[in-house]
CSV table of C-alpha atoms and ligand atoms in Angstrom, one decimal:
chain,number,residue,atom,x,y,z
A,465,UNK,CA,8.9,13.0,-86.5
A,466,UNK,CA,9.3,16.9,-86.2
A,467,UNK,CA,11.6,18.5,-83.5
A,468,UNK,CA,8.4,19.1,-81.5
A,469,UNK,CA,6.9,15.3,-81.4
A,470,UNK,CA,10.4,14.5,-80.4
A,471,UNK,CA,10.3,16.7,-77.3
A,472,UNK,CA,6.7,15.6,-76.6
A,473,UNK,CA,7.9,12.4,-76.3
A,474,UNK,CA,11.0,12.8,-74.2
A,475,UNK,CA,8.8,15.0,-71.7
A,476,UNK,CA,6.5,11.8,-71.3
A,477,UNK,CA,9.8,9.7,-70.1
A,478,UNK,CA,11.0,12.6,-67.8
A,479,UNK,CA,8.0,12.9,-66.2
A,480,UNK,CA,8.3,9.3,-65.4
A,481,UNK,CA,11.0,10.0,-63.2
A,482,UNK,CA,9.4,13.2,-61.6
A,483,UNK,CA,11.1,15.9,-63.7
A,484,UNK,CA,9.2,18.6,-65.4
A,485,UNK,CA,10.5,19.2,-68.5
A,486,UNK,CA,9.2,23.0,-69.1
A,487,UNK,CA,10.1,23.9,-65.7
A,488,UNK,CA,13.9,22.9,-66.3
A,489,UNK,CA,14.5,24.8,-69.8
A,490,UNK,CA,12.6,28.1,-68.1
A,491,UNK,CA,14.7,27.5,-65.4
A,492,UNK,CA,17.4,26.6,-67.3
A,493,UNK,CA,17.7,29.9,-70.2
A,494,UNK,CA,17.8,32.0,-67.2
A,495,UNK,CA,21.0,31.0,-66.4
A,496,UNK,CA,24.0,34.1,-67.8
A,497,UNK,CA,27.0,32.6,-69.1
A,498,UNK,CA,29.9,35.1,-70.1
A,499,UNK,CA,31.6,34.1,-73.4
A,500,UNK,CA,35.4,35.0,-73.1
A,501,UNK,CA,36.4,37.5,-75.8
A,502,UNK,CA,39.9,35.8,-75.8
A,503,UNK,CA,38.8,32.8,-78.0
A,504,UNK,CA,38.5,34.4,-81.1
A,505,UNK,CA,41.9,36.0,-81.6
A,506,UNK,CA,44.0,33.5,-79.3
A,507,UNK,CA,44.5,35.7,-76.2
A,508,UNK,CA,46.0,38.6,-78.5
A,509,UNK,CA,44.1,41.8,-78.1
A,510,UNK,CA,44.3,45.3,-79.7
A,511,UNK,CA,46.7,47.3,-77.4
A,512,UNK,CA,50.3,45.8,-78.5
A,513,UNK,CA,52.0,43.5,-81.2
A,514,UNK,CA,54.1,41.7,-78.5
A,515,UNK,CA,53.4,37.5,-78.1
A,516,UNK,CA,51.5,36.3,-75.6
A,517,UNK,CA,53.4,36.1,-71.9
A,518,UNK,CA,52.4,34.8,-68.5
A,519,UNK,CA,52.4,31.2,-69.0
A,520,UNK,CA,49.2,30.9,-70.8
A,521,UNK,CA,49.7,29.1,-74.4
A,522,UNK,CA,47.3,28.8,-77.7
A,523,UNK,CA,48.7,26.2,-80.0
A,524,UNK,CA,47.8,25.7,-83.5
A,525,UNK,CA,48.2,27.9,-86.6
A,526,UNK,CA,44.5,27.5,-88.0
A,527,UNK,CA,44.6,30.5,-90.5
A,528,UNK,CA,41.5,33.5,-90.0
A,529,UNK,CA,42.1,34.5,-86.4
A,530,UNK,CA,39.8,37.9,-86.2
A,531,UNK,CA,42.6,40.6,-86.5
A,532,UNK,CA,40.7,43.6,-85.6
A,533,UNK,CA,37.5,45.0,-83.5
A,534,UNK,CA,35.3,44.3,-86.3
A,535,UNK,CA,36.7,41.2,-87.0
A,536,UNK,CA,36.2,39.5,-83.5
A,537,UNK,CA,33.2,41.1,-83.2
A,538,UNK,CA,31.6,39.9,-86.4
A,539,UNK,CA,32.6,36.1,-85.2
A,540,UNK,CA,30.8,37.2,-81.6
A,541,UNK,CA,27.7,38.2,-83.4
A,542,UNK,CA,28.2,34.6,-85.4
A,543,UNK,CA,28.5,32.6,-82.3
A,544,UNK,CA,26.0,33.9,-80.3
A,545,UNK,CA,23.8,33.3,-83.3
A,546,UNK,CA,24.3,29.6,-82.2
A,547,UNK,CA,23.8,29.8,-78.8
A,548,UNK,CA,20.6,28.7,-76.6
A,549,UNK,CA,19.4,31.7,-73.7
A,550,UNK,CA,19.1,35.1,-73.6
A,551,UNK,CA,20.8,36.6,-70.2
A,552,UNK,CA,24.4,36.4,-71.5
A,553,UNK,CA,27.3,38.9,-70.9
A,554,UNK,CA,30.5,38.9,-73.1
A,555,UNK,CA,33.7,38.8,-70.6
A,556,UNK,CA,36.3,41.1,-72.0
A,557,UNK,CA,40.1,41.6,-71.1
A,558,UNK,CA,41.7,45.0,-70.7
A,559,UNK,CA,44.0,44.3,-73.3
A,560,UNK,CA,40.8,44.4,-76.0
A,561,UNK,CA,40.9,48.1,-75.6
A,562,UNK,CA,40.0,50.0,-78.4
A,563,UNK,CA,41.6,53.6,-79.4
A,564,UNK,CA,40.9,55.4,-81.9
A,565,UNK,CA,42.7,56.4,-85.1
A,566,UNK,CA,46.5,56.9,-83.8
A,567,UNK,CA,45.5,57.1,-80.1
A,568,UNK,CA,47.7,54.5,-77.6
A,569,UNK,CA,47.1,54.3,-74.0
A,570,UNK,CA,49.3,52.3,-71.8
A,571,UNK,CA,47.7,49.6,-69.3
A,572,UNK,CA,47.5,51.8,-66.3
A,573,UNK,CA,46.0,54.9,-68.3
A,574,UNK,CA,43.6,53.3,-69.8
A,575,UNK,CA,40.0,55.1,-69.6
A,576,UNK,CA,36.2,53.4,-70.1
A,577,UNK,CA,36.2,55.4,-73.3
A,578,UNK,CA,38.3,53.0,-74.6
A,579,UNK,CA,35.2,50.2,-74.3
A,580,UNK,CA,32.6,52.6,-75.3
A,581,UNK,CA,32.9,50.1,-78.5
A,582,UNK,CA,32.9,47.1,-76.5
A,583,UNK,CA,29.6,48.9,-74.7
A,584,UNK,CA,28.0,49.5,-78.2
A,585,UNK,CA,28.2,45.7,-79.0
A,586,UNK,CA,26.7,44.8,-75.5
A,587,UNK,CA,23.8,47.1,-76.2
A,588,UNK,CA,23.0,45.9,-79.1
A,589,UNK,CA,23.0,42.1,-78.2
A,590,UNK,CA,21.3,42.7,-75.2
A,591,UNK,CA,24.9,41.0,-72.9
A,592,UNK,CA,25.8,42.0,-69.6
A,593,UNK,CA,30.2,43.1,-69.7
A,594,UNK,CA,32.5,41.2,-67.2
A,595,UNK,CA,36.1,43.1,-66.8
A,596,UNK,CA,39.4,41.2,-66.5
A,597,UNK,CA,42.7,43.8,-66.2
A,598,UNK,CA,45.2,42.4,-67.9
A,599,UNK,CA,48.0,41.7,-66.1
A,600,UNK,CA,50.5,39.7,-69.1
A,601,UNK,CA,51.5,40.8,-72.7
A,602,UNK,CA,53.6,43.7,-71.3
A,603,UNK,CA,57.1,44.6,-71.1
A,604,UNK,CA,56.1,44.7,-67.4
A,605,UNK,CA,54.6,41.8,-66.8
A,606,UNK,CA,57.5,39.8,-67.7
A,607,UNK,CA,59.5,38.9,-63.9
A,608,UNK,CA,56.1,39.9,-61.5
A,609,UNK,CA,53.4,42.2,-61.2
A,610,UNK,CA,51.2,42.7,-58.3
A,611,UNK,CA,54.1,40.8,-56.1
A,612,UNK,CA,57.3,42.3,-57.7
A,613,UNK,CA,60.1,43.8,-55.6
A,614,UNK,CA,60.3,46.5,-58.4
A,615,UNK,CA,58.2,49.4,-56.8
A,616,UNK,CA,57.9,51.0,-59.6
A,617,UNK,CA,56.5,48.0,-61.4
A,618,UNK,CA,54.5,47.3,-58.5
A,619,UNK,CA,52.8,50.5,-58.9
A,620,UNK,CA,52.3,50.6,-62.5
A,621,UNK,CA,50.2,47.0,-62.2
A,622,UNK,CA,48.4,48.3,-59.2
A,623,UNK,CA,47.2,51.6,-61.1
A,624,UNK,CA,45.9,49.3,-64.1
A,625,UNK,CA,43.8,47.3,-61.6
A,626,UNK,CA,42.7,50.6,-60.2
A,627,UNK,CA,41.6,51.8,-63.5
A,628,UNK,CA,40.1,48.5,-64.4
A,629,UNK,CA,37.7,49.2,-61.6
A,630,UNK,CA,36.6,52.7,-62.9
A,631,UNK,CA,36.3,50.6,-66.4
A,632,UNK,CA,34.0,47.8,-64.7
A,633,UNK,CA,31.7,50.7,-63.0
A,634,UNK,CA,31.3,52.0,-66.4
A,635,UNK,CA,30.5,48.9,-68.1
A,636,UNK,CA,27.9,47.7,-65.5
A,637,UNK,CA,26.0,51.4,-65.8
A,638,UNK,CA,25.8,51.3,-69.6
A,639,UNK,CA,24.6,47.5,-69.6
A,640,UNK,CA,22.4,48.3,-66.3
A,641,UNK,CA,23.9,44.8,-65.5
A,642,UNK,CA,26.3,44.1,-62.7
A,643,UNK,CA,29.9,43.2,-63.4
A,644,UNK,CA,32.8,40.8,-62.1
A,645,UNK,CA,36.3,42.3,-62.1
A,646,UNK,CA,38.2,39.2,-61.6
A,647,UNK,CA,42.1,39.3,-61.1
A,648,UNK,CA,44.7,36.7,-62.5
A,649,UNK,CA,48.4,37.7,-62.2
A,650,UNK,CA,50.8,35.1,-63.7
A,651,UNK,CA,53.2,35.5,-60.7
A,652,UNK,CA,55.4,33.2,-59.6
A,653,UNK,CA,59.2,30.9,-59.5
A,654,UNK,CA,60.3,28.5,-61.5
A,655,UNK,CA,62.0,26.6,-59.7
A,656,UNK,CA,62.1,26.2,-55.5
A,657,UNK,CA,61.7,29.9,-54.1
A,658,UNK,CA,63.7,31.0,-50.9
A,659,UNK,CA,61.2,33.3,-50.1
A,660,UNK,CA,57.5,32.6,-50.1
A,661,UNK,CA,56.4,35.1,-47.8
A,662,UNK,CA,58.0,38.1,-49.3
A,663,UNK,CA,55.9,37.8,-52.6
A,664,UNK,CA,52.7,37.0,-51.0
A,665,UNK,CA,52.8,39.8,-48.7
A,666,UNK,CA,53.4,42.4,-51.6
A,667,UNK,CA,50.7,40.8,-53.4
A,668,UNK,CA,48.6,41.2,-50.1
A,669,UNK,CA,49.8,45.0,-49.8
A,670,UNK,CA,49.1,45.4,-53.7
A,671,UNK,CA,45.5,44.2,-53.4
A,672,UNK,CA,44.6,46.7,-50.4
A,673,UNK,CA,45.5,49.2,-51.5
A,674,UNK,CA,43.7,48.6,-55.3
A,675,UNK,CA,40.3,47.5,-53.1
A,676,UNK,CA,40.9,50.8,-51.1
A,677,UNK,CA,39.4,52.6,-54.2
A,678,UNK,CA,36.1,53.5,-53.6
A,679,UNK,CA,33.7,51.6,-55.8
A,680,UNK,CA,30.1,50.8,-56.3
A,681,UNK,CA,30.0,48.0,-54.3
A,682,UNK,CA,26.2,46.8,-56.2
A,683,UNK,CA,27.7,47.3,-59.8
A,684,UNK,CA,31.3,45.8,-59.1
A,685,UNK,CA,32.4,42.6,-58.0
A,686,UNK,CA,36.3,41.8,-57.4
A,687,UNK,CA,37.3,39.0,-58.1
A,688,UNK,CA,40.8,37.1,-57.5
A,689,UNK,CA,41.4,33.8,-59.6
A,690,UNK,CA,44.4,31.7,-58.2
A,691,UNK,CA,46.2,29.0,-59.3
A,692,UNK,CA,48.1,25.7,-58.8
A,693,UNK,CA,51.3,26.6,-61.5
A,694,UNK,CA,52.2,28.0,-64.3
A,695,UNK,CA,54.6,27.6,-67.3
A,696,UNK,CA,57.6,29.4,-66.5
A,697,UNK,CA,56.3,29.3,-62.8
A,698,UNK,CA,56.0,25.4,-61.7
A,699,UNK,CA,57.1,25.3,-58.5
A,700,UNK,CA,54.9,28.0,-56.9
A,701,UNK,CA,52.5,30.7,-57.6
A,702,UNK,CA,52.1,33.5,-56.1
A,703,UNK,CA,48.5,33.8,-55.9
A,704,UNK,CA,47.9,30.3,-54.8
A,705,UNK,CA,44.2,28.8,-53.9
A,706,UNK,CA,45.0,29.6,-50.0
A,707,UNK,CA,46.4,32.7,-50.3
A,708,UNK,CA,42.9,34.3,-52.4
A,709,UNK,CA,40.5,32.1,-50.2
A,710,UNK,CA,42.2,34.2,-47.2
A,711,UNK,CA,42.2,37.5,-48.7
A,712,UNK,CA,39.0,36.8,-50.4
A,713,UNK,CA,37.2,36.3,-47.4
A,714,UNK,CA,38.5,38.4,-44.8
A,715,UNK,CA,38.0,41.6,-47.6
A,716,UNK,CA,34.7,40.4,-49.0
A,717,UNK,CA,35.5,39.7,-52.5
A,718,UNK,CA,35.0,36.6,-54.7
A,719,UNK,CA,36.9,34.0,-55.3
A,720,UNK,CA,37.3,32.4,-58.7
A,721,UNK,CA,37.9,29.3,-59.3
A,722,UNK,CA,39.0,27.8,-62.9
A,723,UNK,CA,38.3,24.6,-63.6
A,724,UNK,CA,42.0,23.8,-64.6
A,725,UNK,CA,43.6,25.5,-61.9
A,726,UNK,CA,43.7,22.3,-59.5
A,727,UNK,CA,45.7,19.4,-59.4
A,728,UNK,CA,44.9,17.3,-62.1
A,729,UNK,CA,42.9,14.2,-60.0
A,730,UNK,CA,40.6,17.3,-57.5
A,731,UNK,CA,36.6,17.7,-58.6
A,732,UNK,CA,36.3,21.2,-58.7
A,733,UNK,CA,32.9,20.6,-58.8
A,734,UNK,CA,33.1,19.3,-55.2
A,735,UNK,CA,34.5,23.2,-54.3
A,736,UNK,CA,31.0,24.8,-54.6
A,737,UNK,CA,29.0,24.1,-51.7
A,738,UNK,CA,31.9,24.8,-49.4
A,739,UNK,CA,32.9,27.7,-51.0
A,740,UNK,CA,28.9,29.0,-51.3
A,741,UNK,CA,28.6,27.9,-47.3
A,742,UNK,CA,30.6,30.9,-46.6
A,743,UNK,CA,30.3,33.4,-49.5
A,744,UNK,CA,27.1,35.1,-50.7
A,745,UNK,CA,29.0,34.3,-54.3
A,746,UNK,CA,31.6,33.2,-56.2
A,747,UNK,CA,32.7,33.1,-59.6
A,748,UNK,CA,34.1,30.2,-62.0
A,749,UNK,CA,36.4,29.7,-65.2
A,750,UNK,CA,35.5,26.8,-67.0
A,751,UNK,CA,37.7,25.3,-68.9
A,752,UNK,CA,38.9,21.9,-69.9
A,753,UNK,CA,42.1,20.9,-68.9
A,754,UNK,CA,43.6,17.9,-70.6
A,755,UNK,CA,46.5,16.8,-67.9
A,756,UNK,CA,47.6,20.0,-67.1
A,757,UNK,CA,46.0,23.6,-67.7
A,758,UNK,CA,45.9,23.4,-70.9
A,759,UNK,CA,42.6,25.5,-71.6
A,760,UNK,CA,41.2,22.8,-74.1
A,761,UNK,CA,37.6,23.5,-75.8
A,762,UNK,CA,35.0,22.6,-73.2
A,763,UNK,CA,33.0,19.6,-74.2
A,764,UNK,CA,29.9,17.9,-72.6
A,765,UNK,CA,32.1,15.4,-70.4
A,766,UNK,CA,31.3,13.8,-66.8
A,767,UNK,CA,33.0,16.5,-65.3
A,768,UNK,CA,31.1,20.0,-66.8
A,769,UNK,CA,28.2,17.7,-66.0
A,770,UNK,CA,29.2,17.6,-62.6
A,771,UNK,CA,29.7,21.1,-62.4
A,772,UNK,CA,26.9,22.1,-63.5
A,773,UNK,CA,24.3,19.6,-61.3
A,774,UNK,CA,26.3,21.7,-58.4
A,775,UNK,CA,25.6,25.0,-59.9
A,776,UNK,CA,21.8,24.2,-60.2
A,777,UNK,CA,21.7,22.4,-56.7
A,778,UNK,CA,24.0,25.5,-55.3
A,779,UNK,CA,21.8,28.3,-56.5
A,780,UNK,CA,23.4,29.7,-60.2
A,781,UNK,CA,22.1,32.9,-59.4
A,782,UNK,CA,25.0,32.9,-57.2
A,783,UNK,CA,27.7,32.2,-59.3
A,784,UNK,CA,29.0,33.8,-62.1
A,785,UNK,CA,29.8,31.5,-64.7
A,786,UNK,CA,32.6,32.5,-67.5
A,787,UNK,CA,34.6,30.5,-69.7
A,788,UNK,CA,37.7,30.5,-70.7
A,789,UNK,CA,39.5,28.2,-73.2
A,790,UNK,CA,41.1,28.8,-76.3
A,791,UNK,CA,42.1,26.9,-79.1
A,792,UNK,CA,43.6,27.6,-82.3
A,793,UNK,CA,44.2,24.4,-84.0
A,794,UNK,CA,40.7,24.4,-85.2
A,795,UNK,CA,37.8,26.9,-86.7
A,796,UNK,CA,38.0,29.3,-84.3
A,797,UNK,CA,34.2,30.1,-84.0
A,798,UNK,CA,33.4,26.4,-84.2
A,799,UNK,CA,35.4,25.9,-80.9
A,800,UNK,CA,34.2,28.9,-79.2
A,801,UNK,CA,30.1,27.5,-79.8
A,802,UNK,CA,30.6,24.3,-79.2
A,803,UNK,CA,32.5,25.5,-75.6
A,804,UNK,CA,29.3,27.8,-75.1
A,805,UNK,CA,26.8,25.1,-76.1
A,806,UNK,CA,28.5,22.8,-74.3
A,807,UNK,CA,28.2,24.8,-71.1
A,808,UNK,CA,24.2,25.6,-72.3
A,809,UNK,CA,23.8,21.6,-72.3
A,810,UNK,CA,25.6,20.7,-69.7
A,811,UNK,CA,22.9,23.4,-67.4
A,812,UNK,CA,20.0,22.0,-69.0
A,813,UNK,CA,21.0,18.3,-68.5
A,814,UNK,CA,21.6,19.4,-64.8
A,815,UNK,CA,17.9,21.0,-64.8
A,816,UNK,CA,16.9,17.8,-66.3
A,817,UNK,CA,18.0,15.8,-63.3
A,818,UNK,CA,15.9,14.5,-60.5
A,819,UNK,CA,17.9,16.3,-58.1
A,820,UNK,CA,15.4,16.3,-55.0
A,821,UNK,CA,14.7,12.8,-55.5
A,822,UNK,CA,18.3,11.6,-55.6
A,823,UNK,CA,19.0,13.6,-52.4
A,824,UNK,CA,16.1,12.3,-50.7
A,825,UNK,CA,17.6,9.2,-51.2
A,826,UNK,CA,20.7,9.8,-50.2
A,827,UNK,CA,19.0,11.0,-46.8
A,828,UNK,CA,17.4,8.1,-46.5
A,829,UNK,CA,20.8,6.1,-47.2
A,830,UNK,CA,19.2,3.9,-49.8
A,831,UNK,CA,22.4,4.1,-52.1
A,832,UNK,CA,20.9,1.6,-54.2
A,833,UNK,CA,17.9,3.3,-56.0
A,834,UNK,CA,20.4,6.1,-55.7
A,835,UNK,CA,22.7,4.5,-57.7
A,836,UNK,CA,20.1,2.9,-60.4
A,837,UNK,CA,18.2,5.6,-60.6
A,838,UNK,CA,21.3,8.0,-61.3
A,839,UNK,CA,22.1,5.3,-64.3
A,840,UNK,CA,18.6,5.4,-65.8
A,841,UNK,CA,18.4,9.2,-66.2
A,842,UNK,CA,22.0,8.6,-68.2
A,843,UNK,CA,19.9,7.0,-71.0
A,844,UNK,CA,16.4,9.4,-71.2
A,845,UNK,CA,16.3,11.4,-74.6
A,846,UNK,CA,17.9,14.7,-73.0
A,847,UNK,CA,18.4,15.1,-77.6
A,848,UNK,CA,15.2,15.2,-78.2
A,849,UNK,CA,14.5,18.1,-75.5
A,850,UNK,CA,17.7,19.9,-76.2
A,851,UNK,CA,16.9,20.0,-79.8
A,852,UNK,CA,13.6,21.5,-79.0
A,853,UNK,CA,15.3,24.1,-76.2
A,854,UNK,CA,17.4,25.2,-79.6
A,855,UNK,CA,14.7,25.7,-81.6
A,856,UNK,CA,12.3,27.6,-79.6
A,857,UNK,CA,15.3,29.8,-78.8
A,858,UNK,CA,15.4,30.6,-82.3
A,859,UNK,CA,19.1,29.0,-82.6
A,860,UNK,CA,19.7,25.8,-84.9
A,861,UNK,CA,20.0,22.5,-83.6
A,862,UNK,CA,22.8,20.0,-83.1
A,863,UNK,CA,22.6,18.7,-86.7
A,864,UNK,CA,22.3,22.1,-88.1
A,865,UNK,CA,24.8,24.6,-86.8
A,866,UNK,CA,28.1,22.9,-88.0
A,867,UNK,CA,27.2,23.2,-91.9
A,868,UNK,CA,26.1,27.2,-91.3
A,869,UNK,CA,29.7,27.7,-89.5
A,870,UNK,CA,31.1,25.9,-92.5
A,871,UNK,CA,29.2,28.5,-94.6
A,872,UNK,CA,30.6,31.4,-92.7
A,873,UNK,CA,34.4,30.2,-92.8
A,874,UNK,CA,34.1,30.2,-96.3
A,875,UNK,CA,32.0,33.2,-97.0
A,876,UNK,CA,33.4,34.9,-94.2
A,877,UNK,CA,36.8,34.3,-92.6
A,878,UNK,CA,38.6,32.7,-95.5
A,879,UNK,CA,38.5,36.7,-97.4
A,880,UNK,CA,40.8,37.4,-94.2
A,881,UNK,CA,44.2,37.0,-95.9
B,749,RNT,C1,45.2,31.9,-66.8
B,749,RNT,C2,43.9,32.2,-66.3
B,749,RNT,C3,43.2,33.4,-66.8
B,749,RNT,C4,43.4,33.6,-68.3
B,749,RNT,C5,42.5,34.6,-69.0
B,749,RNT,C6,42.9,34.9,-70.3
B,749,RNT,O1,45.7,30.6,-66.4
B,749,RNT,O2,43.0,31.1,-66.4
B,749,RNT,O3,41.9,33.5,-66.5
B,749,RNT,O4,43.1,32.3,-69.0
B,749,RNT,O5,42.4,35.7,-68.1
B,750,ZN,ZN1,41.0,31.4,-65.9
């Protein structure tokens, strides 16, 4: 039986439950995802030697991390070869900067120039650019940023965000594609603080007065990405989920929310409607955290399932949807597509779900077919249909991708020595 019979098939048994199988993969390539540079290099970007700080961790000492520009972007070009829909952007951090021969910038002088690669790799890939400053991996960055007592320090962390905005403008007019500027800082105590109100209000005050820059408003959107805890910072952040949801609404910005930035037993999924009740848009990390924020590979699990039958249901036009994991234990490009594909699956499955049906039933309160009917879609041939949505997106199927990234580690990233 060919791919296509396959599908044929399947679309016969989804029409039995009222889904239209065309309708969900149009429906479902329009969907953008942004691919996290970060994967490819483990979190280590062009613009210093220095490890990687803030209480984010890769582990694993697979060899053939991409070194340079052209390196990481010759594994981007290889992974999107593997990956279904054609609205993506590519979600880079400020610490990817790229300067020429001999040229340095530090974080808060760095110009859009130093993207115009970045820019030239979007173009010709046909990707939207998301912006993230980078607010670790600097002598700075190692007792606060945006919240530290150290004016000086405060100021150098609020410039960078400020030029991260003029960089995000310039991105979104060279892609002609809007872009989310979305701010993490890895602030935050150790142990019990004495003072919680003290950090939180310079944070506050630092945030102000970077949003006080005027900015295109229709290219840019500011994000702020909170978070539960930290390495290094386990008894209390600094920017915590209340203290963005605040400032995030009363200033009009989005709020991001990772995936692994909750307590370990909360369905982030569940945050969406609440959050979309009272924001045009938000944004979300996904991730996979395995017990703690351990930015694991994403995989096709109950819970990305979850969260994506709420992005459909919610409306994924408004949400922007980046990833962000990184692992280094295994072949780096194999972990970053089978994260992306993942996420690609995981929005098809949810188009493939009878999702008026099962809230008509829950309207009706008849839990039962509810509950049977959830259970039968569990077993249709989603394969067979995602197969076919790889295919006529010109990008090779679950049995065929592997052995072609095994060909490229050989040919490829095992000359990196
Ligand atoms: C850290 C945050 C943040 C980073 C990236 C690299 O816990 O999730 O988003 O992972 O910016
Ligand atoms: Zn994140």
């Amino acid at each position: 039986m060919t791919i296509k019979e396959r599908y044929e098939d399947a679309k016969v048994m989804y029409a039995g439950v009222g889904v239209d199988v065309d309708k969900a993969m149009e429906d479902a390539g329009k969907i953008a995802v942004s691919m996290h540079c970060w994967q490819g290099d483990d979190v280590t970007g062009f613009d210093r030697k220095g490890p990687l700080s803030g209480g984010i961790q890769t582990t694993g000492n697979y060899p053939y991390r991409a070194r340079t520009p052209q390196e990481l972007f010759e594994d981007i070009e290889k992974v999107l070869s593997f990956v279904p829909g054609k609205h993506h952007k590519l979600n880079l951090h400020a610490s990817y900067a790229i300067f020429d021969e001999g040229e340095w910038a530090d974080r808060n002088k760095l110009e859009p120039r130093h993207f115009a690669k970045w820019v030239e790799l979007a173009k010709k890939n046909n990707l939207g650019l998301d912006f993230n400053p980078t607010l670790f991996s600097h002598p700075l960055a190692e007792e606060a940023t945006l919240s530290s007592e150290n004016e000086e320090i405060r100021k150098f962390w609020i410039e960078h965000c400020v030029a991260s905005i003029r960089i995000s403008e310039y991105l979104a007019t060279e892609t002609g594609q809007p872009c989310l500027m979305n701010i993490w800082i890895p602030d935050g105590f150790k142990d019990i603080p004495a003072d919680r109100k003290g950090p939180r209000a310079r944070l506050k005050d630092s945030l102000d007065q970077i949003i006080a820059t005027p900015y295109d408003h229709s290219k840019v959107y500011i994000a702020v990405e909170s978070k539960v805890f930290g390495i290094g910072m386990e008894s209390m952040t600094v920017g915590s989920h209340e203290f963005y949801m605040n400032y995030a609404a009363k200033n009009n910005l989005l709020c991001l929310l990772d995936t692994g930035h909750f307590h370990p037993t909360e369905n982030v999924a569940d945050k969406l409607s609440s959050m979309l009740l009272f924001n045009d848009k938000m944004a979300l990390h996904v991730s996979r955290p395995v017990r703690w924020d351990s930015d694991h590979v994403v995989l096709f699990n109950d819970d990305l399932r979850e969260l994506a039958e709420e992005i459909v249901r919610n409306g994924a036009d408004r949400i922007f949807i980046g990833m962000d994991y990184f692992d280094a234990s295994i072949n780096r490009v194999s972990a970053w597509t089978n994260g992306m594909r993942n996420m690609e699956k995981a929005l098809l499955y949810a188009e493939l779900t009878p999702n008026k049906e099962m809230a008509d039933l829950q309207e009706k309160r008849n839990f039962t077919k509810l509950m049977s009917l959830r259970e039968e879609v569990k077993t249709l041939p989603f394969g067979a249909v995602w197969d076919y949505y790889c295919e006529k997106n010109g990008v090779p199927t679950e049995n065929e991708w592997f052995a072609d990234c095994e060909k490229y580690e050989k040919d490829v990233l095992a000359k990196r020595v």
